[in-house]
């Protein structure tokens, strides 16, 4: 496949690229667009859903401009001028991080419990 782009170009940032860029909306108050470089629907949908859980968020939606362009545009509008879109995004990322940590702990505990319950001969894990 001589014409195919390098696979790493889908997730490794170039030297001149920023991971996240922010552009305030000039037409809608308390709104802005975050551009995530080298991301896809997986991260965008997680962030969108987490943002929509926040009562301070009036709107959250994303657009993936083209399947071959590894970029996501996430638009966020807050319901009040006291809360900036960047603050809500930061809180959403922190909440997702905490949920991920909790999930890892739950899975690890369940695996350990299963090993204890099923290690009747003392041979599992050896």
PDB file of C-alpha atoms in Angstrom:
ATOM      1  CA  UNK A   1       0.000   0.000   0.000  1.00  0.00           C
ATOM      2  CA  UNK A   2       2.271   2.756  -1.251  1.00  0.00           C
ATOM      3  CA  UNK A   3      -0.522   5.330  -1.145  1.00  0.00           C
ATOM      4  CA  UNK A   4      -1.631   4.743   2.439  1.00  0.00           C
ATOM      5  CA  UNK A   5      -0.653   7.251   5.136  1.00  0.00           C
ATOM      6  CA  UNK A   6       1.473   6.117   8.055  1.00  0.00           C
ATOM      7  CA  UNK A   7      -0.723   4.531  10.727  1.00  0.00           C
ATOM      8  CA  UNK A   8       1.022   6.519  13.439  1.00  0.00           C
ATOM      9  CA  UNK A   9      -0.176   9.755  11.818  1.00  0.00           C
ATOM     10  CA  UNK A  10      -3.614   8.980  13.242  1.00  0.00           C
ATOM     11  CA  UNK A  11      -2.509   9.365  16.858  1.00  0.00           C
ATOM     12  CA  UNK A  12       0.989  10.888  17.178  1.00  0.00           C
ATOM     13  CA  UNK A  13       1.051  14.688  17.194  1.00  0.00           C
ATOM     14  CA  UNK A  14       3.366  16.477  14.787  1.00  0.00           C
ATOM     15  CA  UNK A  15       5.928  18.853  16.308  1.00  0.00           C
ATOM     16  CA  UNK A  16       3.861  21.911  15.390  1.00  0.00           C
ATOM     17  CA  UNK A  17       0.491  20.509  16.591  1.00  0.00           C
ATOM     18  CA  UNK A  18      -1.290  21.166  19.874  1.00  0.00           C
ATOM     19  CA  UNK A  19      -3.526  18.462  21.343  1.00  0.00           C
ATOM     20  CA  UNK A  20      -6.383  20.855  22.138  1.00  0.00           C
ATOM     21  CA  UNK A  21      -7.133  24.275  20.691  1.00  0.00           C
ATOM     22  CA  UNK A  22      -9.935  26.612  21.792  1.00  0.00           C
ATOM     23  CA  UNK A  23     -11.834  29.184  19.768  1.00  0.00           C
ATOM     24  CA  UNK A  24     -14.456  31.329  21.520  1.00  0.00           C
ATOM     25  CA  UNK A  25     -17.714  31.696  19.609  1.00  0.00           C
ATOM     26  CA  UNK A  26     -18.328  35.257  18.466  1.00  0.00           C
ATOM     27  CA  UNK A  27     -22.056  34.805  17.748  1.00  0.00           C
ATOM     28  CA  UNK A  28     -23.232  32.780  20.753  1.00  0.00           C
ATOM     29  CA  UNK A  29     -22.494  33.891  24.288  1.00  0.00           C
ATOM     30  CA  UNK A  30     -20.788  31.506  26.719  1.00  0.00           C
ATOM     31  CA  UNK A  31     -19.819  29.160  23.889  1.00  0.00           C
ATOM     32  CA  UNK A  32     -16.728  27.961  22.141  1.00  0.00           C
ATOM     33  CA  UNK A  33     -15.272  25.184  20.025  1.00  0.00           C
ATOM     34  CA  UNK A  34     -12.493  22.893  21.177  1.00  0.00           C
ATOM     35  CA  UNK A  35     -10.488  21.197  18.452  1.00  0.00           C
ATOM     36  CA  UNK A  36      -8.948  17.885  19.487  1.00  0.00           C
ATOM     37  CA  UNK A  37      -6.131  16.792  17.193  1.00  0.00           C
ATOM     38  CA  UNK A  38      -5.513  13.078  16.628  1.00  0.00           C
ATOM     39  CA  UNK A  39      -8.810  11.989  18.223  1.00  0.00           C
ATOM     40  CA  UNK A  40     -11.962  10.307  16.964  1.00  0.00           C
ATOM     41  CA  UNK A  41     -15.562   9.514  17.904  1.00  0.00           C
ATOM     42  CA  UNK A  42     -14.542   7.471  20.950  1.00  0.00           C
ATOM     43  CA  UNK A  43     -13.165  10.388  22.950  1.00  0.00           C
ATOM     44  CA  UNK A  44     -15.578  12.930  21.489  1.00  0.00           C
ATOM     45  CA  UNK A  45     -18.696  10.985  22.424  1.00  0.00           C
ATOM     46  CA  UNK A  46     -17.401  10.304  25.948  1.00  0.00           C
ATOM     47  CA  UNK A  47     -16.737  14.005  26.479  1.00  0.00           C
ATOM     48  CA  UNK A  48     -20.065  15.026  24.967  1.00  0.00           C
ATOM     49  CA  UNK A  49     -22.030  12.671  27.193  1.00  0.00           C
ATOM     50  CA  UNK A  50     -20.116  13.730  30.304  1.00  0.00           C
ATOM     51  CA  UNK A  51     -20.612  17.413  29.476  1.00  0.00           C
ATOM     52  CA  UNK A  52     -24.351  16.891  29.065  1.00  0.00           C
ATOM     53  CA  UNK A  53     -24.518  15.542  32.635  1.00  0.00           C
ATOM     54  CA  UNK A  54     -23.386  18.944  33.892  1.00  0.00           C
ATOM     55  CA  UNK A  55     -26.356  21.237  34.678  1.00  0.00           C
ATOM     56  CA  UNK A  56     -24.227  24.275  33.731  1.00  0.00           C
ATOM     57  CA  UNK A  57     -23.922  22.990  30.140  1.00  0.00           C
ATOM     58  CA  UNK A  58     -26.649  24.158  27.791  1.00  0.00           C
ATOM     59  CA  UNK A  59     -25.285  22.472  24.653  1.00  0.00           C
ATOM     60  CA  UNK A  60     -22.514  19.997  23.833  1.00  0.00           C
ATOM     61  CA  UNK A  61     -21.992  18.433  20.433  1.00  0.00           C
ATOM     62  CA  UNK A  62     -19.155  17.346  18.213  1.00  0.00           C
ATOM     63  CA  UNK A  63     -18.306  16.987  14.563  1.00  0.00           C
ATOM     64  CA  UNK A  64     -15.736  14.745  12.900  1.00  0.00           C
ATOM     65  CA  UNK A  65     -15.064  16.693   9.669  1.00  0.00           C
ATOM     66  CA  UNK A  66     -13.799  13.778   7.565  1.00  0.00           C
ATOM     67  CA  UNK A  67     -12.853  10.121   8.208  1.00  0.00           C
ATOM     68  CA  UNK A  68      -9.302  10.696   6.967  1.00  0.00           C
ATOM     69  CA  UNK A  69      -8.788  13.813   9.079  1.00  0.00           C
ATOM     70  CA  UNK A  70      -8.004  12.863  12.668  1.00  0.00           C
ATOM     71  CA  UNK A  71      -9.618  15.855  14.266  1.00  0.00           C
ATOM     72  CA  UNK A  72     -12.737  16.459  16.342  1.00  0.00           C
ATOM     73  CA  UNK A  73     -14.522  19.771  16.863  1.00  0.00           C
ATOM     74  CA  UNK A  74     -16.403  19.843  20.182  1.00  0.00           C
ATOM     75  CA  UNK A  75     -18.793  22.755  20.685  1.00  0.00           C
ATOM     76  CA  UNK A  76     -19.793  23.660  24.241  1.00  0.00           C
ATOM     77  CA  UNK A  77     -22.233  26.305  25.438  1.00  0.00           C
ATOM     78  CA  UNK A  78     -22.817  27.014  29.103  1.00  0.00           C
ATOM     79  CA  UNK A  79     -26.086  28.324  30.536  1.00  0.00           C
ATOM     80  CA  UNK A  80     -24.487  31.192  32.428  1.00  0.00           C
ATOM     81  CA  UNK A  81     -21.577  33.567  31.983  1.00  0.00           C
ATOM     82  CA  UNK A  82     -20.225  32.590  35.429  1.00  0.00           C
ATOM     83  CA  UNK A  83     -19.083  29.216  34.067  1.00  0.00           C
ATOM     84  CA  UNK A  84     -16.754  29.155  31.062  1.00  0.00           C
ATOM     85  CA  UNK A  85     -16.817  26.307  28.521  1.00  0.00           C
ATOM     86  CA  UNK A  86     -13.179  25.504  29.403  1.00  0.00           C
ATOM     87  CA  UNK A  87     -14.149  25.003  33.069  1.00  0.00           C
ATOM     88  CA  UNK A  88     -16.914  22.560  32.175  1.00  0.00           C
ATOM     89  CA  UNK A  89     -14.617  20.622  29.839  1.00  0.00           C
ATOM     90  CA  UNK A  90     -11.942  20.426  32.524  1.00  0.00           C
ATOM     91  CA  UNK A  91     -14.508  19.157  35.046  1.00  0.00           C
ATOM     92  CA  UNK A  92     -15.804  16.590  32.536  1.00  0.00           C
ATOM     93  CA  UNK A  93     -12.286  15.266  31.905  1.00  0.00           C
ATOM     94  CA  UNK A  94     -11.658  15.031  35.656  1.00  0.00           C
ATOM     95  CA  UNK A  95     -14.955  13.190  36.190  1.00  0.00           C
ATOM     96  CA  UNK A  96     -14.149  10.723  33.405  1.00  0.00           C
ATOM     97  CA  UNK A  97     -10.723  10.136  34.919  1.00  0.00           C
ATOM     98  CA  UNK A  98     -12.299   9.375  38.298  1.00  0.00           C
ATOM     99  CA  UNK A  99     -14.848   7.031  36.714  1.00  0.00           C
ATOM    100  CA  UNK A 100     -12.041   5.224  34.877  1.00  0.00           C
ATOM    101  CA  UNK A 101     -10.056   4.822  38.105  1.00  0.00           C
ATOM    102  CA  UNK A 102     -13.154   3.435  39.837  1.00  0.00           C
ATOM    103  CA  UNK A 103     -13.783   1.005  36.967  1.00  0.00           C
ATOM    104  CA  UNK A 104     -10.189  -0.244  37.077  1.00  0.00           C
ATOM    105  CA  UNK A 105     -10.455  -0.799  40.832  1.00  0.00           C
ATOM    106  CA  UNK A 106     -13.751  -2.684  40.465  1.00  0.00           C
ATOM    107  CA  UNK A 107     -12.388  -4.947  37.714  1.00  0.00           C
ATOM    108  CA  UNK A 108      -9.165  -5.657  39.631  1.00  0.00           C
ATOM    109  CA  UNK A 109     -11.136  -6.515  42.773  1.00  0.00           C
ATOM    110  CA  UNK A 110     -13.478  -8.795  40.817  1.00  0.00           C
ATOM    111  CA  UNK A 111     -10.556 -10.631  39.207  1.00  0.00           C
ATOM    112  CA  UNK A 112      -8.866 -11.128  42.576  1.00  0.00           C
ATOM    113  CA  UNK A 113     -12.127 -12.404  44.086  1.00  0.00           C
ATOM    114  CA  UNK A 114     -12.627 -14.813  41.191  1.00  0.00           C
ATOM    115  CA  UNK A 115      -9.055 -16.098  41.561  1.00  0.00           C
ATOM    116  CA  UNK A 116      -9.547 -16.696  45.308  1.00  0.00           C
ATOM    117  CA  UNK A 117     -12.851 -18.491  44.770  1.00  0.00           C
ATOM    118  CA  UNK A 118     -11.579 -20.659  41.909  1.00  0.00           C
ATOM    119  CA  UNK A 119      -8.109 -21.451  43.170  1.00  0.00           C
ATOM    120  CA  UNK A 120      -9.182 -24.659  44.905  1.00  0.00           C
ATOM    121  CA  UNK A 121      -5.925 -26.471  44.244  1.00  0.00           C
ATOM    122  CA  UNK A 122      -3.634 -23.563  44.838  1.00  0.00           C
ATOM    123  CA  UNK A 123      -2.380 -23.781  41.266  1.00  0.00           C
ATOM    124  CA  UNK A 124      -3.972 -20.748  39.612  1.00  0.00           C
ATOM    125  CA  UNK A 125      -1.548 -17.938  39.015  1.00  0.00           C
ATOM    126  CA  UNK A 126       1.520 -20.129  39.437  1.00  0.00           C
TER     127      UNK A 126
END
